[in-house]
Tab-separated table of C-alpha atoms and ligand atoms in Angstrom:
chain	number	residue	atom	x	y	z
S	1	MET	CA	16.839	-24.446	-6.135
S	2	ASN	CA	13.966	-22.585	-7.744
S	3	ASP	CA	12.168	-22.297	-4.500
S	4	ILE	CA	14.277	-19.397	-3.465
S	5	THR	CA	11.068	-17.427	-4.046
S	6	ALA	CA	9.350	-19.359	-1.247
S	7	LEU	CA	11.781	-17.921	1.328
S	8	SER	CA	10.769	-14.854	3.267
S	9	ALA	CA	12.808	-11.717	2.663
S	10	SER	CA	14.366	-12.107	6.131
S	11	ARG	CA	15.533	-15.705	5.467
S	12	LEU	CA	16.722	-14.858	1.963
S	13	ALA	CA	18.829	-11.909	3.158
S	14	GLU	CA	20.336	-14.102	5.871
S	15	SER	CA	21.270	-16.784	3.322
S	16	VAL	CA	22.793	-14.207	0.978
S	17	ARG	CA	24.840	-12.667	3.793
S	18	GLN	CA	26.088	-16.101	4.787
S	19	GLY	CA	26.981	-16.929	1.184
S	20	LYS	CA	24.530	-19.847	1.017
S	21	ILE	CA	22.599	-18.259	-1.847
S	22	SER	CA	24.093	-15.751	-4.249
S	23	ALA	CA	22.247	-12.502	-4.872
S	24	GLU	CA	22.450	-13.281	-8.579
S	25	SER	CA	20.715	-16.653	-8.271
S	26	ALA	CA	18.024	-15.082	-6.077
S	27	ALA	CA	17.385	-12.385	-8.693
S	28	LYS	CA	17.328	-14.988	-11.456
S	29	ALA	CA	14.834	-17.165	-9.569
S	30	TYR	CA	12.495	-14.180	-9.322
S	31	PHE	CA	12.938	-13.172	-12.976
S	32	ASP	CA	12.160	-16.769	-14.047
S	33	ARG	CA	8.960	-16.574	-12.123
S	34	ILE	CA	8.143	-13.137	-13.536
S	35	GLU	CA	8.611	-14.562	-17.037
S	36	ARG	CA	6.225	-17.425	-16.280
S	37	LEU	CA	3.489	-15.625	-14.356
S	38	GLU	CA	3.583	-11.969	-15.355
S	39	PRO	CA	1.663	-12.558	-18.640
S	40	THR	CA	-1.361	-13.447	-16.450
S	41	VAL	CA	-0.793	-11.298	-13.361
S	42	LYS	CA	0.297	-8.098	-15.183
S	43	ALA	CA	1.645	-6.579	-11.985
S	44	PHE	CA	4.513	-4.623	-13.545
S	45	LEU	CA	4.671	-1.485	-15.670
S	46	ALA	CA	8.445	-1.891	-15.958
S	47	VAL	CA	10.802	-4.770	-15.186
S	48	THR	CA	14.381	-3.652	-14.517
S	49	LYS	CA	16.111	-6.958	-15.141
S	50	ASP	CA	19.483	-5.705	-16.410
S	51	SER	CA	20.120	-3.213	-13.633
S	52	ALA	CA	18.851	-5.709	-11.050
S	53	LEU	CA	21.261	-8.402	-12.210
S	54	ASP	CA	24.129	-5.877	-12.209
S	55	GLN	CA	23.194	-4.829	-8.680
S	56	ALA	CA	23.029	-8.481	-7.577
S	57	ARG	CA	26.414	-9.350	-9.076
S	58	LEU	CA	27.948	-6.342	-7.392
S	59	LEU	CA	26.634	-7.574	-4.033
S	60	ASP	CA	28.110	-11.027	-4.628
S	61	LYS	CA	31.438	-9.430	-5.456
S	62	LYS	CA	31.350	-7.312	-2.304
S	63	ARG	CA	30.687	-10.387	-0.206
S	64	LYS	CA	33.563	-12.269	-1.821
S	65	ASN	CA	35.802	-9.320	-1.005
S	66	GLY	CA	34.820	-9.684	2.625
S	67	GLN	CA	32.608	-6.590	2.758
S	68	GLN	CA	29.622	-6.545	5.116
S	69	LEU	CA	26.259	-6.726	3.322
S	70	GLY	CA	23.091	-4.920	4.480
S	71	VAL	CA	19.988	-6.352	6.130
S	72	LEU	CA	18.221	-6.692	2.758
S	73	ALA	CA	21.200	-8.220	0.946
S	74	GLY	CA	20.034	-9.668	-2.380
S	75	VAL	CA	16.311	-9.214	-1.634
S	76	PRO	CA	14.308	-8.532	-4.826
S	77	VAL	CA	11.912	-5.625	-4.223
S	78	ALA	CA	9.265	-4.017	-6.458
S	79	LEU	CA	8.193	-0.362	-6.209
S	80	LYS	CA	4.778	1.112	-6.912
S	81	ASP	CA	5.120	3.300	-9.972
S	82	ASN	CA	4.533	6.524	-8.044
S	83	LEU	CA	7.900	6.092	-6.277
S	84	GLN	CA	10.982	7.503	-7.943
S	85	LEU	CA	13.667	5.104	-9.140
S	86	LYS	CA	16.453	7.074	-10.768
S	87	GLY	CA	16.823	6.535	-14.519
S	88	VAL	CA	13.532	4.649	-14.873
S	89	GLU	CA	10.155	5.978	-16.045
S	90	THR	CA	7.705	7.028	-13.297
S	91	THR	CA	4.215	7.032	-14.834
S	92	CYS	CA	1.842	6.899	-11.840
S	93	GLY	CA	-0.312	4.769	-14.137
S	94	SER	CA	-1.115	7.914	-16.146
S	95	LYS	CA	-0.660	8.838	-19.793
S	96	ILE	CA	0.296	12.332	-18.692
S	97	LEU	CA	3.595	11.070	-17.249
S	98	LYS	CA	4.470	8.752	-20.137
S	99	GLY	CA	8.134	9.326	-20.906
S	100	HIS	CA	8.976	10.973	-17.575
S	101	ILE	CA	12.290	9.537	-16.381
S	102	ALA	CA	13.013	9.905	-12.667
S	103	ALA	CA	15.961	12.216	-12.040
S	104	TYR	CA	16.525	10.961	-8.494
S	105	ASP	CA	15.750	8.128	-6.098
S	106	ALA	CA	12.956	8.505	-3.533
S	107	THR	CA	14.315	8.323	0.029
S	108	VAL	CA	12.732	4.867	0.410
S	109	THR	CA	14.401	3.710	-2.825
S	110	ARG	CA	17.767	4.989	-1.655
S	111	ARG	CA	17.408	3.315	1.743
S	112	LEU	CA	16.398	0.008	0.142
S	113	LYS	CA	19.404	0.101	-2.171
S	114	GLU	CA	21.749	0.985	0.689
S	115	ALA	CA	20.441	-2.026	2.642
S	116	GLY	CA	21.289	-4.302	-0.305
S	117	ALA	CA	17.832	-4.721	-1.860
S	118	VAL	CA	17.695	-5.396	-5.588
S	119	ILE	CA	14.989	-3.383	-7.365
S	120	VAL	CA	13.193	-5.616	-9.877
S	121	GLY	CA	10.625	-3.223	-11.308
S	122	LYS	CA	7.820	-0.703	-11.048
S	123	THR	CA	4.293	-1.901	-10.358
S	124	ASN	CA	0.893	-1.012	-11.745
S	125	LEU	CA	-1.532	1.268	-9.900
S	126	ASP	CA	-4.739	3.204	-10.285
S	127	GLU	CA	-3.890	6.469	-12.016
S	128	PHE	CA	-2.222	8.749	-9.438
S	129	ALA	CA	-3.245	6.204	-6.759
S	130	MET	CA	-6.936	7.076	-7.144
S	131	GLY	CA	-9.024	3.933	-6.952
S	132	SER	CA	-9.642	0.662	-5.159
S	133	SER	CA	-9.200	-1.927	-7.905
S	134	THR	CA	-6.264	-0.834	-10.125
S	135	GLU	CA	-8.806	-0.695	-12.980
S	136	ASN	CA	-8.074	3.054	-13.293
S	137	SER	CA	-4.541	2.430	-14.608
S	138	ALA	CA	-4.158	3.938	-18.074
S	139	PHE	CA	-2.042	0.961	-19.130
S	140	GLN	CA	-3.260	-2.460	-18.007
S	141	LYS	CA	-5.416	-4.413	-15.609
S	142	THR	CA	-3.551	-6.348	-12.925
S	143	THR	CA	-5.303	-9.576	-11.937
S	144	ASN	CA	-5.698	-11.049	-8.486
S	145	PRO	CA	-3.240	-13.992	-8.335
S	146	TRP	CA	-5.809	-16.020	-6.372
S	147	ASP	CA	-8.442	-15.671	-9.095
S	148	SER	CA	-7.747	-13.827	-12.306
S	149	ALA	CA	-11.432	-12.877	-12.714
S	150	CYS	CA	-11.062	-10.704	-9.588
S	151	VAL	CA	-9.355	-7.366	-9.029
S	152	PRO	CA	-6.254	-7.228	-6.825
S	153	GLY	CA	-7.662	-4.194	-5.004
S	154	GLY	CA	-6.105	-0.782	-5.283
S	155	SER	CA	-4.628	1.567	-5.734
S	156	SER	CA	-1.399	-0.409	-5.096
S	157	GLY	CA	-2.792	-3.498	-6.878
S	158	GLY	CA	0.408	-4.220	-8.791
S	159	SER	CA	2.540	-4.222	-5.645
S	160	ALA	CA	0.062	-6.435	-3.759
S	161	ALA	CA	-0.246	-8.930	-6.620
S	162	ALA	CA	3.541	-9.027	-7.147
S	163	ALA	CA	4.176	-9.829	-3.466
S	164	ALA	CA	1.394	-12.453	-3.369
S	165	ALA	CA	2.440	-14.205	-6.589
S	166	ARG	CA	6.089	-14.131	-5.422
S	167	LEU	CA	7.230	-11.949	-8.319
S	168	CYS	CA	9.315	-10.077	-5.714
S	169	ALA	CA	10.274	-10.836	-2.109
S	170	PHE	CA	8.329	-7.772	-1.021
S	171	SER	CA	7.089	-4.529	-2.500
S	172	LEU	CA	6.289	-0.969	-1.525
S	173	GLY	CA	3.019	0.853	-2.022
S	174	SER	CA	1.379	4.061	-0.859
S	175	ASP	CA	-1.739	4.421	1.269
S	176	THR	CA	-3.840	7.613	1.196
S	177	GLY	CA	-7.192	6.086	2.121
S	178	GLY	CA	-6.452	2.357	2.198
S	179	SER	CA	-4.344	1.634	-0.869
S	180	ILE	CA	-1.909	-0.628	0.986
S	181	ARG	CA	-4.281	-2.367	3.395
S	182	GLN	CA	-7.197	-3.011	1.006
S	183	PRO	CA	-5.133	-4.657	-1.787
S	184	ALA	CA	-3.127	-6.555	0.862
S	185	ALA	CA	-6.419	-8.004	2.156
S	186	PHE	CA	-7.550	-8.864	-1.400
S	187	CYS	CA	-4.247	-10.577	-2.295
S	188	GLY	CA	-3.607	-12.408	0.996
S	189	VAL	CA	-0.463	-10.555	2.097
S	190	VAL	CA	0.552	-8.255	4.960
S	191	GLY	CA	0.148	-4.533	4.198
S	192	LEU	CA	1.418	-1.922	6.632
S	193	LYS	CA	0.453	1.740	6.670
S	194	PRO	CA	2.866	3.336	9.114
S	195	THR	CA	2.095	6.413	11.200
S	196	TYR	CA	2.037	9.618	9.136
S	197	GLY	CA	5.609	10.926	9.240
S	198	MET	CA	7.242	7.568	10.040
S	199	VAL	CA	8.352	7.026	6.436
S	200	SER	CA	9.682	9.869	4.291
S	201	ARG	CA	7.473	10.867	1.356
S	202	HIS	CA	10.382	12.425	-0.513
S	203	GLY	CA	10.207	10.997	-4.037
S	204	LEU	CA	6.613	9.777	-3.734
S	205	VAL	CA	4.465	11.580	-6.318
S	206	ALA	CA	1.943	13.377	-4.108
S	207	PHE	CA	-1.764	12.546	-4.247
S	208	ALA	CA	-3.116	14.026	-0.981
S	209	SER	CA	-0.067	15.139	0.974
S	210	SER	CA	-1.634	15.197	4.434
S	211	LEU	CA	-2.835	11.585	4.074
S	212	ASP	CA	-0.189	9.802	1.928
S	213	GLN	CA	2.109	7.248	3.573
S	214	ILE	CA	4.480	4.688	2.040
S	215	GLY	CA	4.555	1.135	3.400
S	216	PRO	CA	5.463	-2.471	2.559
S	217	PHE	CA	3.579	-5.496	1.194
S	218	THR	CA	5.148	-8.659	2.590
S	219	ARG	CA	4.283	-12.325	3.008
S	220	THR	CA	5.176	-12.389	6.711
S	221	VAL	CA	4.868	-9.920	9.580
S	222	GLU	CA	8.580	-10.288	10.324
S	223	ASP	CA	9.317	-9.050	6.787
S	224	SER	CA	6.986	-6.108	7.349
S	225	ALA	CA	9.002	-5.141	10.433
S	226	LEU	CA	12.248	-5.643	8.524
S	227	ALA	CA	11.087	-3.472	5.613
S	228	LEU	CA	9.905	-0.741	7.987
S	229	SER	CA	13.206	-0.796	9.868
S	230	VAL	CA	14.933	0.046	6.568
S	231	ILE	CA	12.570	2.609	5.017
S	232	GLY	CA	11.447	4.348	8.227
S	233	GLY	CA	13.067	7.115	10.237
S	234	HIS	CA	13.691	10.815	9.977
S	235	ASP	CA	14.521	12.396	6.627
S	236	PRO	CA	15.483	16.068	6.352
S	237	LEU	CA	14.163	16.043	2.760
S	238	ASP	CA	10.554	15.666	3.970
S	239	SER	CA	9.369	18.496	6.219
S	240	THR	CA	6.607	16.289	7.665
S	241	SER	CA	9.035	13.491	8.525
S	242	ALA	CA	8.985	12.635	12.230
S	243	VAL	CA	12.018	12.250	14.484
S	244	ASN	CA	10.794	8.838	15.661
S	245	ALA	CA	12.918	5.874	14.645
S	246	PRO	CA	11.184	2.715	13.402
S	247	PRO	CA	11.179	-0.212	15.827
S	248	ALA	CA	13.885	-2.880	15.595
S	249	VAL	CA	12.855	-6.327	14.349
S	250	GLU	CA	12.009	-8.469	17.373
S	251	PRO	CA	11.050	-12.122	17.815
S	252	ALA	CA	7.359	-13.009	18.061
S	253	PRO	CA	6.032	-12.787	21.640
S	254	LYS	CA	4.796	-16.107	23.049
S	255	ASP	CA	1.490	-14.680	24.186
S	256	LEU	CA	-0.410	-11.404	24.388
S	257	LYS	CA	-1.297	-11.439	28.087
S	258	GLY	CA	-2.327	-7.998	29.269
S	259	LEU	CA	-3.001	-6.660	25.773
S	260	ARG	CA	-6.359	-4.911	25.450
S	261	ILE	CA	-8.015	-5.108	22.039
S	262	GLY	CA	-11.054	-3.040	21.076
S	263	LEU	CA	-13.684	-3.894	18.480
S	264	PRO	CA	-15.248	-0.704	17.091
S	265	LYS	CA	-18.984	-1.236	16.988
S	266	GLU	CA	-19.321	1.090	13.967
S	267	TYR	CA	-17.210	-1.322	11.885
S	268	PHE	CA	-19.414	-4.351	12.468
S	269	ILE	CA	-22.451	-3.057	10.646
S	270	ASP	CA	-25.117	-4.098	8.173
S	271	GLY	CA	-23.469	-4.262	4.825
S	272	LEU	CA	-20.400	-6.005	6.191
S	273	ASP	CA	-20.075	-9.233	4.231
S	274	GLN	CA	-20.854	-12.245	6.402
S	275	GLU	CA	-17.776	-14.217	5.405
S	276	VAL	CA	-15.567	-11.228	6.196
S	277	GLU	CA	-17.262	-10.757	9.562
S	278	LYS	CA	-16.965	-14.436	10.433
S	279	SER	CA	-13.265	-14.636	9.665
S	280	VAL	CA	-12.492	-11.375	11.495
S	281	ARG	CA	-14.361	-12.666	14.554
S	282	GLU	CA	-12.360	-15.906	14.329
S	283	ALA	CA	-9.175	-13.832	14.220
S	284	VAL	CA	-10.344	-12.013	17.349
S	285	GLY	CA	-10.769	-15.472	18.910
S	286	VAL	CA	-7.100	-16.181	18.149
S	287	PHE	CA	-6.067	-12.967	19.943
S	288	LYS	CA	-8.219	-14.008	22.882
S	289	SER	CA	-6.623	-17.450	23.010
S	290	LEU	CA	-3.237	-15.709	23.100
S	291	GLY	CA	-4.302	-13.952	26.293
S	292	ALA	CA	-5.595	-10.603	24.984
S	293	THR	CA	-8.743	-9.148	26.487
S	294	ILE	CA	-11.432	-8.030	24.074
S	295	ARG	CA	-13.971	-5.236	24.545
S	296	GLU	CA	-16.212	-3.079	22.434
S	297	VAL	CA	-15.159	0.502	21.660
S	298	SER	CA	-16.885	3.261	19.748
S	299	LEU	CA	-15.542	5.446	16.923
S	300	PRO	CA	-18.700	7.523	16.501
S	301	HIS	CA	-17.589	9.678	13.575
S	302	THR	CA	-16.777	6.724	11.287
S	303	LYS	CA	-19.957	7.424	9.335
S	304	TYR	CA	-18.463	10.689	8.056
S	305	ALA	CA	-15.207	9.088	6.881
S	306	ILE	CA	-16.003	8.713	3.190
S	307	ALA	CA	-17.741	12.089	2.854
S	308	SER	CA	-14.956	14.064	4.509
S	309	TYR	CA	-12.189	12.083	2.753
S	310	TYR	CA	-13.764	12.854	-0.637
S	311	ILE	CA	-13.484	16.564	0.143
S	312	ILE	CA	-9.977	16.571	1.634
S	313	ALA	CA	-8.251	14.119	-0.736
S	314	PRO	CA	-9.568	15.650	-3.994
S	315	SER	CA	-8.840	19.171	-2.692
S	316	GLU	CA	-5.203	18.312	-2.044
S	317	ALA	CA	-5.031	16.348	-5.309
S	318	SER	CA	-6.385	19.252	-7.359
S	319	SER	CA	-3.570	21.390	-6.027
S	320	ASN	CA	-0.842	18.700	-6.324
S	321	LEU	CA	-1.825	17.756	-9.881
S	322	ALA	CA	-1.697	21.357	-11.120
S	323	ARG	CA	1.997	20.791	-11.858
S	324	PHE	CA	1.196	18.411	-14.733
S	325	ASP	CA	0.830	21.092	-17.354
S	326	GLY	CA	2.529	19.657	-20.446
S	327	ILE	CA	5.620	21.751	-19.830
S	328	ARG	CA	7.430	20.321	-16.868
S	329	TYR	CA	6.902	16.563	-17.035
S	330	GLY	CA	6.170	13.769	-19.513
S	331	PHE	CA	3.517	14.014	-22.184
S	332	VAL	CA	2.610	17.194	-24.112
S	333	ASP	CA	-0.089	17.548	-26.754
S	334	ARG	CA	1.817	19.117	-29.627
S	335	SER	CA	-1.245	20.162	-31.598
S	336	ALA	CA	-1.757	23.092	-29.187
S	337	SER	CA	-1.002	26.530	-30.568
S	338	THR	CA	-1.462	28.725	-27.456
S	339	LEU	CA	-0.261	28.317	-23.884
S	340	GLU	CA	-3.824	27.795	-22.724
S	341	GLU	CA	-4.271	25.056	-25.303
S	342	VAL	CA	-1.081	23.348	-24.090
S	343	TYR	CA	-2.676	23.013	-20.657
S	344	GLU	CA	-6.113	22.175	-21.972
S	345	PHE	CA	-5.139	19.609	-24.590
S	346	THR	CA	-2.404	17.964	-22.508
S	347	ARG	CA	-4.541	17.628	-19.383
S	348	GLY	CA	-7.605	16.723	-21.454
S	349	ALA	CA	-5.840	13.839	-23.183
S	350	GLY	CA	-3.381	12.948	-20.415
S	351	PHE	CA	-5.675	12.443	-17.405
S	352	GLY	CA	-8.278	9.678	-17.148
S	353	ALA	CA	-11.905	10.065	-16.028
S	354	GLU	CA	-11.390	9.407	-12.300
S	355	VAL	CA	-8.520	11.867	-12.021
S	356	LYS	CA	-10.544	14.544	-13.816
S	357	ARG	CA	-13.494	13.871	-11.504
S	358	ARG	CA	-11.255	14.415	-8.459
S	359	ILE	CA	-9.650	17.578	-9.865
S	360	MET	CA	-13.095	19.061	-10.503
S	361	LEU	CA	-14.377	18.064	-7.061
S	362	GLY	CA	-11.300	19.467	-5.343
S	363	THR	CA	-11.199	22.703	-7.302
S	364	TYR	CA	-14.860	23.268	-6.492
S	365	ALA	CA	-14.414	22.504	-2.787
S	366	LEU	CA	-11.489	24.920	-2.528
S	367	SER	CA	-13.048	27.753	-4.482
S	368	SER	CA	-13.748	30.986	-2.671
S	369	GLY	CA	-17.199	30.944	-1.128
S	370	TYR	CA	-17.193	27.147	-0.823
S	371	TYR	CA	-13.965	26.676	1.114
S	372	ASP	CA	-15.616	27.161	4.521
S	373	ALA	CA	-18.654	25.080	3.638
S	374	TYR	CA	-16.634	22.117	2.388
S	375	TYR	CA	-12.874	21.980	2.958
S	376	SER	CA	-12.771	23.666	6.303
S	377	LYS	CA	-15.771	21.691	7.550
S	378	ALA	CA	-14.223	18.404	6.389
S	379	GLN	CA	-11.048	19.318	8.310
S	380	ARG	CA	-13.120	19.849	11.449
S	381	VAL	CA	-14.732	16.429	10.987
S	382	ARG	CA	-11.220	15.025	10.580
S	383	THR	CA	-10.337	16.408	14.009
S	384	LEU	CA	-13.391	14.670	15.471
S	385	MET	CA	-12.326	11.376	13.890
S	386	THR	CA	-8.842	11.813	15.357
S	387	ARG	CA	-10.379	12.404	18.799
S	388	ASP	CA	-12.447	9.218	18.400
S	389	PHE	CA	-9.181	7.272	18.174
S	390	GLN	CA	-7.596	9.211	21.046
S	391	ASP	CA	-10.558	8.326	23.258
S	392	ALA	CA	-10.519	4.676	22.178
S	393	PHE	CA	-6.784	4.364	22.842
S	394	LYS	CA	-7.391	5.464	26.440
S	395	GLN	CA	-9.362	2.238	26.865
S	396	VAL	CA	-7.521	-0.250	24.649
S	397	ASP	CA	-4.024	-0.806	23.223
S	398	LEU	CA	-5.052	-1.922	19.736
S	399	ILE	CA	-8.180	-2.018	17.627
S	400	ALA	CA	-9.147	-5.046	15.516
S	401	ALA	CA	-11.555	-4.647	12.611
S	402	PRO	CA	-12.276	-5.817	9.101
S	403	THR	CA	-9.977	-4.284	6.467
S	404	THR	CA	-12.641	-4.237	3.767
S	405	PRO	CA	-16.441	-4.618	3.781
S	406	THR	CA	-16.326	-7.360	1.106
S	407	PRO	CA	-14.052	-10.109	-0.239
S	408	PRO	CA	-12.216	-9.370	-3.531
S	409	PHE	CA	-14.711	-8.352	-6.227
S	410	ARG	CA	-14.734	-9.054	-9.967
S	411	PHE	CA	-13.532	-6.827	-12.782
S	412	GLY	CA	-16.165	-4.323	-13.829
S	413	GLU	CA	-18.317	-4.929	-10.760
S	414	LYS	CA	-17.898	-1.416	-9.368
S	415	THR	CA	-16.546	0.652	-12.266
S	416	ALA	CA	-19.933	2.092	-13.271
S	417	ASP	CA	-20.633	3.445	-9.781
S	418	PRO	CA	-17.838	5.557	-8.246
S	419	VAL	CA	-19.565	5.696	-4.852
S	420	ALA	CA	-19.751	1.881	-4.628
S	421	MET	CA	-16.001	1.855	-5.372
S	422	TYR	CA	-15.358	4.576	-2.751
S	423	LEU	CA	-17.107	2.469	-0.092
S	424	SER	CA	-14.327	-0.145	-0.336
S	425	ASP	CA	-12.273	2.106	1.947
S	426	VAL	CA	-14.799	2.833	4.653
S	427	PHE	CA	-12.742	0.961	7.296
S	428	THR	CA	-9.297	2.112	6.182
S	429	ILE	CA	-9.816	5.860	5.637
S	430	PRO	CA	-10.170	6.731	9.377
S	431	SER	CA	-6.513	5.803	10.056
S	432	ASN	CA	-5.343	8.089	7.254
S	433	MET	CA	-7.481	10.897	8.636
S	434	ALA	CA	-6.019	10.420	12.131
S	435	GLY	CA	-2.539	9.523	10.852
S	436	ASN	CA	-2.184	6.442	13.053
S	437	ALA	CA	-0.485	3.111	12.266
S	438	SER	CA	-2.486	0.251	10.875
S	439	LEU	CA	-1.957	-3.037	9.087
S	440	SER	CA	-3.933	-5.687	7.285
S	441	MET	CA	-2.993	-9.335	7.514
S	442	PRO	CA	-4.579	-12.497	6.122
S	443	CYS	CA	-7.159	-14.127	8.410
S	444	GLY	CA	-8.690	-16.767	6.176
S	445	LEU	CA	-10.192	-17.635	2.830
S	446	SER	CA	-13.741	-17.212	1.575
S	447	ALA	CA	-15.813	-20.199	0.409
S	448	LYS	CA	-14.566	-19.376	-3.105
S	449	GLY	CA	-10.965	-19.569	-1.905
S	450	LEU	CA	-10.342	-15.804	-1.943
S	451	PRO	CA	-8.243	-14.083	0.740
S	452	LEU	CA	-9.834	-12.165	3.617
S	453	GLY	CA	-8.015	-9.666	5.825
S	454	VAL	CA	-8.148	-8.447	9.399
S	455	GLN	CA	-7.042	-4.925	10.210
S	456	LEU	CA	-5.112	-4.044	13.359
S	457	ILE	CA	-5.025	-0.369	14.248
S	458	ALA	CA	-2.591	1.209	16.719
S	459	ASP	CA	-2.123	4.691	18.098
S	460	VAL	CA	0.407	6.979	16.406
S	461	PHE	CA	4.007	5.671	16.557
S	462	GLN	CA	2.909	2.392	18.180
S	463	GLU	CA	4.341	0.294	15.332
S	464	ARG	CA	6.295	-1.851	17.762
S	465	LEU	CA	3.145	-2.949	19.588
S	466	LEU	CA	1.239	-3.338	16.310
S	467	LEU	CA	3.870	-5.575	14.720
S	468	SER	CA	4.442	-7.655	17.823
S	469	ALA	CA	0.721	-8.448	18.202
S	470	ALA	CA	0.549	-9.272	14.490
S	471	ARG	CA	3.565	-11.578	14.830
S	472	ALA	CA	1.973	-13.429	17.732
S	473	PHE	CA	-1.142	-13.909	15.600
S	474	GLU	CA	0.898	-15.142	12.644
S	475	SER	CA	2.737	-17.730	14.738
S	476	ALA	CA	-0.537	-18.966	16.219
S	477	ARG	CA	-2.250	-19.115	12.838
S	478	PRO	CA	0.137	-19.212	9.847
S	479	PHE	CA	-1.101	-17.294	6.797
S	480	PRO	CA	-2.464	-19.172	3.804
S	481	MET	CA	-0.003	-18.885	0.909
S	482	LEU	CA	-0.832	-18.843	-2.740
S	483	SER	CA	-0.454	-22.554	-3.402
S	484	ASP	CA	1.475	-24.200	-6.187
S	485	ARG	CA	-1.804	-25.448	-7.563
S	486	SER	CA	-3.006	-21.864	-8.086
S	487	VAL	CA	0.295	-21.061	-9.726
S	488	SER	CA	-0.090	-23.868	-12.226
S	489	LEU	CA	-3.595	-22.544	-12.912
S	490	LEU	CA	-2.104	-19.120	-13.529
S	491	GLU	CA	0.411	-20.603	-15.947
S	492	SER	CA	-2.249	-22.419	-17.907
S	493	GLN	CA	-4.376	-19.277	-18.395
Z	501	LIG	N1	-9.352	4.201	-2.803
Z	501	LIG	C1	-9.060	5.481	-2.223
Z	501	LIG	C2	-9.119	6.542	-3.279
Z	501	LIG	O1	-9.477	6.235	-4.353
Z	501	LIG	C3	-7.719	5.444	-1.551
Z	501	LIG	C4	-6.602	5.507	-2.522
Z	501	LIG	C5	-5.254	5.474	-1.841
Z	501	LIG	O2	-5.122	5.127	-0.678
Z	501	LIG	N2	-4.254	5.893	-2.589
Z	501	LIG	O3	-8.815	7.664	-3.049
């Protein structure tokens, strides 16, 4: 029965509700797998086995007593370690938060628990979600389950790897400039960045508040819709939370007749890896064969995406990270003898190089005299990028594009050059700037057997359309799964 982990979250929850599989045996199947594979994958910063098994047994008891179980009954879920899980450490992959125990559940955590999900642990990430490879974690390097010499992408690399290696039925991550979609593409899973405001950010440690969104990593599109239906919807605890309800889970449409898909010419450029381009164009062919019409569109301000993002995101981060002062949360350097030294020593020792780089950039961009030249100008460019999408969505219903310019890269390949690392997000950042919905799903494997992803971009609050087109694609061309052969390779490493 160990192949409980091969079931999708939707099928598993169904079986648990019907009493065909107990929540306890589902949790145990996942913990067995974590024991076997986690030494190589290193996806988790914390595994919450005891509380998970208690939660699972409680669900089984409820069912025996005739109580109705939720839509995620007995589904093992992992949370990126910048999401609060009450009673468990939240580190954000940073030494500065070592020892900080969450005092409350994030809204997404609470909603997952209420729907019957079983939380199995907290996953590794680039420090404060800053990075594209998870190599910026202060604690460990997560490997790509498809090839342990490659990065899983980032910043939600732990969540992506855990979902791909079936160390959880699905996981949650956060996406500020691509941190759900890029690692989803690298690990061969579905990563959804909902519309800004669709999912409450209450209990997500803020990186860049106007760009951050929480979303799921799943192995099927149906599971992505299911996860969104649970975590989405208005929350009075987040003032930017929208009133829009998430779409209900619907069956896959048989075809996509009448759907207009746009290919942004600025995304198919020199520098786009040929294998990525080929597999994205093949994916477009699948949409065409399903009845969609394809045309070129233009998003002319794409070329300013990275430059304006690296003003706006660090500016917001420099302000958000001011709260980590050695007094309120986690680590404090006790050798300090003055208040100023408390700040200086704690932040000096607690933050890693990338986080310090962003704080300096952001503080500079926001300083008086430079604010208009940098921050305010970047915000104006952001408006232009938003208008690009508004214009495109007058002509087409969805946009299809590569998720990343390259296939998964190797450890160390981009760490010496921050700008090379930043370029990983050139195709994902625009949707954070405009706040629209976007997902990455697997569209093939490279010659080396590494996953490649196609990105589908929808207008704001068009998640229903986005997920239904993705489901049609998935039924026409089932996603490659991490095979048992790769798993035995992982075990032997
Ligand atoms: N890689 C981008 C960055 O480093 C995006 C990170 C994210 O989406 N959290 O900022």
